[in-house]
GROMACS .gro file of C-alpha atoms in nm:
model
  248
    1UNK     CA    1  -4.135   4.602  -1.379
    2UNK     CA    2  -3.907   4.535  -1.678
    3UNK     CA    3  -3.691   4.843  -1.610
    4UNK     CA    4  -3.476   4.673  -1.347
    5UNK     CA    5  -3.407   4.383  -1.583
    6UNK     CA    6  -3.323   4.624  -1.867
    7UNK     CA    7  -3.077   4.814  -1.647
    8UNK     CA    8  -2.920   4.489  -1.525
    9UNK     CA    9  -2.866   4.351  -1.875
   10UNK     CA   10  -2.732   4.690  -1.991
   11UNK     CA   11  -2.480   4.684  -1.706
   12UNK     CA   12  -2.368   4.337  -1.812
   13UNK     CA   13  -2.313   4.461  -2.167
   14UNK     CA   14  -2.109   4.752  -2.032
   15UNK     CA   15  -1.888   4.510  -1.838
   16UNK     CA   16  -1.846   4.289  -2.144
   17UNK     CA   17  -1.747   4.594  -2.351
   18UNK     CA   18  -1.493   4.696  -2.087
   19UNK     CA   19  -1.344   4.348  -2.087
   20UNK     CA   20  -1.276   4.395  -2.458
   21UNK     CA   21  -1.109   4.731  -2.394
   22UNK     CA   22  -0.880   4.566  -2.139
   23UNK     CA   23  -0.809   4.276  -2.378
   24UNK     CA   24  -0.900   4.029  -2.105
   25UNK     CA   25  -1.127   3.723  -2.107
   26UNK     CA   26  -1.193   3.718  -2.483
   27UNK     CA   27  -1.466   3.457  -2.436
   28UNK     CA   28  -1.686   3.724  -2.273
   29UNK     CA   29  -1.725   3.882  -2.615
   30UNK     CA   30  -1.957   3.591  -2.696
   31UNK     CA   31  -2.215   3.738  -2.458
   32UNK     CA   32  -2.254   4.069  -2.640
   33UNK     CA   33  -2.481   3.985  -2.933
   34UNK     CA   34  -2.725   3.744  -2.762
   35UNK     CA   35  -2.776   3.975  -2.465
   36UNK     CA   36  -2.825   4.274  -2.697
   37UNK     CA   37  -3.094   4.075  -2.876
   38UNK     CA   38  -3.249   3.974  -2.545
   39UNK     CA   39  -3.251   4.338  -2.435
   40UNK     CA   40  -3.446   4.429  -2.748
   41UNK     CA   41  -3.690   4.140  -2.687
   42UNK     CA   42  -3.764   4.260  -2.334
   43UNK     CA   43  -3.819   4.617  -2.455
   44UNK     CA   44  -4.048   4.504  -2.737
   45UNK     CA   45  -4.265   4.294  -2.509
   46UNK     CA   46  -4.279   4.556  -2.232
   47UNK     CA   47  -4.406   4.809  -2.485
   48UNK     CA   48  -4.700   4.591  -2.594
   49UNK     CA   49  -5.033   4.758  -2.520
   50UNK     CA   50  -5.234   4.440  -2.484
   51UNK     CA   51  -5.278   4.230  -2.169
   52UNK     CA   52  -5.198   3.903  -2.343
   53UNK     CA   53  -4.986   3.807  -2.641
   54UNK     CA   54  -5.023   3.502  -2.863
   55UNK     CA   55  -4.743   3.246  -2.843
   56UNK     CA   56  -4.734   3.252  -3.223
   57UNK     CA   57  -4.668   3.629  -3.219
   58UNK     CA   58  -4.334   3.718  -3.380
   59UNK     CA   59  -4.218   3.893  -3.061
   60UNK     CA   60  -4.262   3.574  -2.857
   61UNK     CA   61  -4.103   3.356  -3.125
   62UNK     CA   62  -3.800   3.584  -3.137
   63UNK     CA   63  -3.782   3.589  -2.758
   64UNK     CA   64  -3.782   3.210  -2.732
   65UNK     CA   65  -3.520   3.179  -3.006
   66UNK     CA   66  -3.298   3.434  -2.834
   67UNK     CA   67  -3.344   3.270  -2.494
   68UNK     CA   68  -3.206   2.946  -2.633
   69UNK     CA   69  -2.931   3.125  -2.828
   70UNK     CA   70  -2.824   3.300  -2.508
   71UNK     CA   71  -2.837   2.969  -2.322
   72UNK     CA   72  -2.604   2.809  -2.577
   73UNK     CA   73  -2.362   3.101  -2.563
   74UNK     CA   74  -2.354   3.085  -2.183
   75UNK     CA   75  -2.276   2.716  -2.222
   76UNK     CA   76  -1.977   2.804  -2.441
   77UNK     CA   77  -1.865   3.064  -2.188
   78UNK     CA   78  -1.897   2.812  -1.902
   79UNK     CA   79  -1.642   2.589  -2.075
   80UNK     CA   80  -1.385   2.871  -2.085
   81UNK     CA   81  -1.448   3.087  -1.778
   82UNK     CA   82  -1.272   3.055  -1.441
   83UNK     CA   83  -1.442   2.921  -1.128
   84UNK     CA   84  -1.512   3.278  -1.011
   85UNK     CA   85  -1.768   3.311  -1.292
   86UNK     CA   86  -1.884   2.954  -1.344
   87UNK     CA   87  -2.159   2.936  -1.080
   88UNK     CA   88  -2.307   3.267  -1.195
   89UNK     CA   89  -2.302   3.161  -1.561
   90UNK     CA   90  -2.477   2.833  -1.478
   91UNK     CA   91  -2.733   3.010  -1.259
   92UNK     CA   92  -2.811   3.258  -1.539
   93UNK     CA   93  -2.856   2.963  -1.776
   94UNK     CA   94  -3.099   2.799  -1.538
   95UNK     CA   95  -3.313   3.114  -1.513
   96UNK     CA   96  -3.322   3.157  -1.890
   97UNK     CA   97  -3.445   2.800  -1.931
   98UNK     CA   98  -3.708   2.872  -1.667
   99UNK     CA   99  -3.842   3.165  -1.872
  100UNK     CA  100  -3.843   2.956  -2.189
  101UNK     CA  101  -4.026   2.671  -2.015
  102UNK     CA  102  -4.281   2.911  -1.867
  103UNK     CA  103  -4.373   3.037  -2.212
  104UNK     CA  104  -4.366   2.690  -2.365
  105UNK     CA  105  -4.598   2.546  -2.101
  106UNK     CA  106  -4.851   2.828  -2.140
  107UNK     CA  107  -5.166   2.786  -2.347
  108UNK     CA  108  -5.215   2.961  -2.680
  109UNK     CA  109  -5.143   3.302  -2.526
  110UNK     CA  110  -4.943   3.435  -2.234
  111UNK     CA  111  -5.000   3.736  -2.010
  112UNK     CA  112  -4.738   4.003  -2.074
  113UNK     CA  113  -4.707   4.096  -1.709
  114UNK     CA  114  -4.628   3.733  -1.624
  115UNK     CA  115  -4.354   3.715  -1.888
  116UNK     CA  116  -4.197   4.031  -1.746
  117UNK     CA  117  -4.223   3.886  -1.394
  118UNK     CA  118  -4.033   3.581  -1.515
  119UNK     CA  119  -3.758   3.810  -1.641
  120UNK     CA  120  -3.720   3.947  -1.289
  121UNK     CA  121  -3.574   3.607  -1.196
  122UNK     CA  122  -3.260   3.669  -1.402
  123UNK     CA  123  -3.179   4.002  -1.233
  124UNK     CA  124  -2.980   3.861  -0.940
  125UNK     CA  125  -2.771   3.607  -1.136
  126UNK     CA  126  -2.691   3.869  -1.401
  127UNK     CA  127  -2.598   4.120  -1.130
  128UNK     CA  128  -2.363   3.866  -0.970
  129UNK     CA  129  -2.215   3.773  -1.308
  130UNK     CA  130  -2.156   4.141  -1.387
  131UNK     CA  131  -1.995   4.208  -1.048
  132UNK     CA  132  -1.757   3.917  -1.087
  133UNK     CA  133  -1.672   4.006  -1.446
  134UNK     CA  134  -1.573   4.351  -1.319
  135UNK     CA  135  -1.353   4.194  -1.052
  136UNK     CA  136  -1.197   3.957  -1.305
  137UNK     CA  137  -1.123   4.223  -1.564
  138UNK     CA  138  -1.021   4.497  -1.319
  139UNK     CA  139  -0.920   4.327  -0.992
  140UNK     CA  140  -0.797   4.654  -0.845
  141UNK     CA  141  -1.083   4.860  -0.994
  142UNK     CA  142  -0.822   5.080  -1.161
  143UNK     CA  143  -1.000   5.137  -1.491
  144UNK     CA  144  -1.118   5.498  -1.501
  145UNK     CA  145  -1.346   5.438  -1.799
  146UNK     CA  146  -1.507   5.139  -1.632
  147UNK     CA  147  -1.567   5.327  -1.308
  148UNK     CA  148  -1.709   5.630  -1.490
  149UNK     CA  149  -1.965   5.413  -1.669
  150UNK     CA  150  -2.064   5.226  -1.354
  151UNK     CA  151  -2.098   5.545  -1.150
  152UNK     CA  152  -2.268   5.749  -1.424
  153UNK     CA  153  -2.617   5.718  -1.265
  154UNK     CA  154  -2.484   5.895  -0.955
  155UNK     CA  155  -2.364   6.191  -1.160
  156UNK     CA  156  -2.682   6.186  -1.364
  157UNK     CA  157  -2.891   6.204  -1.045
  158UNK     CA  158  -2.691   6.500  -0.916
  159UNK     CA  159  -2.724   6.673  -1.251
  160UNK     CA  160  -3.100   6.631  -1.246
  161UNK     CA  161  -3.133   6.750  -0.885
  162UNK     CA  162  -2.930   7.058  -0.964
  163UNK     CA  163  -3.158   7.134  -1.258
  164UNK     CA  164  -3.458   7.076  -1.034
  165UNK     CA  165  -3.317   7.318  -0.778
  166UNK     CA  166  -3.296   7.581  -1.051
  167UNK     CA  167  -3.661   7.518  -1.141
  168UNK     CA  168  -3.764   7.551  -0.777
  169UNK     CA  169  -3.628   7.904  -0.767
  170UNK     CA  170  -3.882   7.997  -1.038
  171UNK     CA  171  -4.174   7.871  -0.824
  172UNK     CA  172  -4.393   7.805  -1.128
  173UNK     CA  173  -4.721   7.614  -1.137
  174UNK     CA  174  -4.552   7.339  -1.341
  175UNK     CA  175  -4.280   7.275  -1.084
  176UNK     CA  176  -4.534   7.266  -0.802
  177UNK     CA  177  -4.747   7.012  -0.988
  178UNK     CA  178  -4.435   6.806  -1.057
  179UNK     CA  179  -4.340   6.810  -0.689
  180UNK     CA  180  -4.690   6.707  -0.585
  181UNK     CA  181  -4.659   6.398  -0.801
  182UNK     CA  182  -4.290   6.309  -0.764
  183UNK     CA  183  -4.173   6.433  -0.422
  184UNK     CA  184  -4.152   6.075  -0.290
  185UNK     CA  185  -3.935   5.971  -0.584
  186UNK     CA  186  -3.706   6.270  -0.534
  187UNK     CA  187  -3.666   6.176  -0.168
  188UNK     CA  188  -3.580   5.817  -0.266
  189UNK     CA  189  -3.308   5.946  -0.499
  190UNK     CA  190  -3.158   6.158  -0.222
  191UNK     CA  191  -3.166   5.869   0.026
  192UNK     CA  192  -2.993   5.637  -0.220
  193UNK     CA  193  -2.734   5.903  -0.303
  194UNK     CA  194  -2.657   5.940   0.067
  195UNK     CA  195  -2.615   5.564   0.097
  196UNK     CA  196  -2.385   5.516  -0.202
  197UNK     CA  197  -2.172   5.823  -0.142
  198UNK     CA  198  -2.077   5.693   0.201
  199UNK     CA  199  -1.934   5.378   0.041
  200UNK     CA  200  -1.592   5.303  -0.099
  201UNK     CA  201  -1.665   5.350  -0.468
  202UNK     CA  202  -1.343   5.173  -0.566
  203UNK     CA  203  -1.465   4.850  -0.409
  204UNK     CA  204  -1.832   4.816  -0.491
  205UNK     CA  205  -2.037   4.528  -0.352
  206UNK     CA  206  -2.347   4.375  -0.509
  207UNK     CA  207  -2.558   4.581  -0.267
  208UNK     CA  208  -2.382   4.897  -0.387
  209UNK     CA  209  -2.446   4.811  -0.752
  210UNK     CA  210  -2.812   4.752  -0.674
  211UNK     CA  211  -2.827   5.091  -0.507
  212UNK     CA  212  -2.676   5.253  -0.819
  213UNK     CA  213  -2.924   5.066  -1.038
  214UNK     CA  214  -3.209   5.188  -0.820
  215UNK     CA  215  -3.085   5.547  -0.860
  216UNK     CA  216  -3.085   5.499  -1.236
  217UNK     CA  217  -3.444   5.368  -1.235
  218UNK     CA  218  -3.566   5.652  -1.013
  219UNK     CA  219  -3.398   5.922  -1.223
  220UNK     CA  220  -3.551   5.773  -1.539
  221UNK     CA  221  -3.891   5.802  -1.371
  222UNK     CA  222  -3.820   6.166  -1.283
  223UNK     CA  223  -3.705   6.239  -1.637
  224UNK     CA  224  -4.033   6.107  -1.776
  225UNK     CA  225  -4.217   6.328  -1.528
  226UNK     CA  226  -4.012   6.633  -1.617
  227UNK     CA  227  -4.087   6.576  -1.986
  228UNK     CA  228  -4.457   6.551  -1.900
  229UNK     CA  229  -4.449   6.885  -1.714
  230UNK     CA  230  -4.188   7.041  -1.946
  231UNK     CA  231  -3.939   7.128  -1.674
  232UNK     CA  232  -3.566   7.069  -1.613
  233UNK     CA  233  -3.482   7.114  -1.980
  234UNK     CA  234  -3.134   7.235  -1.880
  235UNK     CA  235  -3.043   6.900  -1.724
  236UNK     CA  236  -2.786   6.823  -1.993
  237UNK     CA  237  -2.477   6.976  -1.833
  238UNK     CA  238  -2.117   6.928  -1.940
  239UNK     CA  239  -1.904   6.646  -1.802
  240UNK     CA  240  -1.694   6.894  -1.609
  241UNK     CA  241  -2.004   7.033  -1.442
  242UNK     CA  242  -2.113   6.682  -1.355
  243UNK     CA  243  -1.789   6.611  -1.172
  244UNK     CA  244  -1.802   6.934  -0.975
  245UNK     CA  245  -2.166   6.907  -0.859
  246UNK     CA  246  -2.226   6.951  -0.489
  247UNK     CA  247  -2.384   6.670  -0.294
  248UNK     CA  248  -2.751   6.721  -0.214
   0.00000   0.00000   0.00000
């Protein structure tokens, strides 16, 4: 549940970093530290083993502090950003306040799954903010480094599928057990690859970015499965190999 939010915030941080490389929109640098802290908060809470967590728990206290810190930083950014970003900044602020208020209005403890569900509400505004930051910083999408980072999940998926194809040729018990459990996920990866590779990758829409995010989430799931079954250990190929991979 939290994985989509983690990927979305990570993508925002990538866009902020690229804006610094391009020496454009210096005010975006303000977003880096609070969103890094928020990313850590989400990870910490998602890794809790209990069903509920006390509001007095240090993880929740840090989360609430960082929610308000991020809100204030977004407020500073809203005073400097162009109209193309303003609505998305304000919308992200609103969702962060909603998460804070949800926790604040809870009783002595809060269910972890409900906190993570609240974080799902910031996915769309952060996606839209990220997309428009990319357009602002690179209006012609001519930054090779930026594009490589955005499209990395596509190459990563191809790399994993190639490694999986090599495992299939061995026809071992481990690979067959893996396929029994993850064949649906593999098919989803292939379907999403087909969708995104028929798009103009120099002019990505929000739908395209969501498709790339979905590929990233699915490949992470497959990686966890491959570690469980101890297969695809040769998935770490060189960058040159990544670029030359055939489409599945």
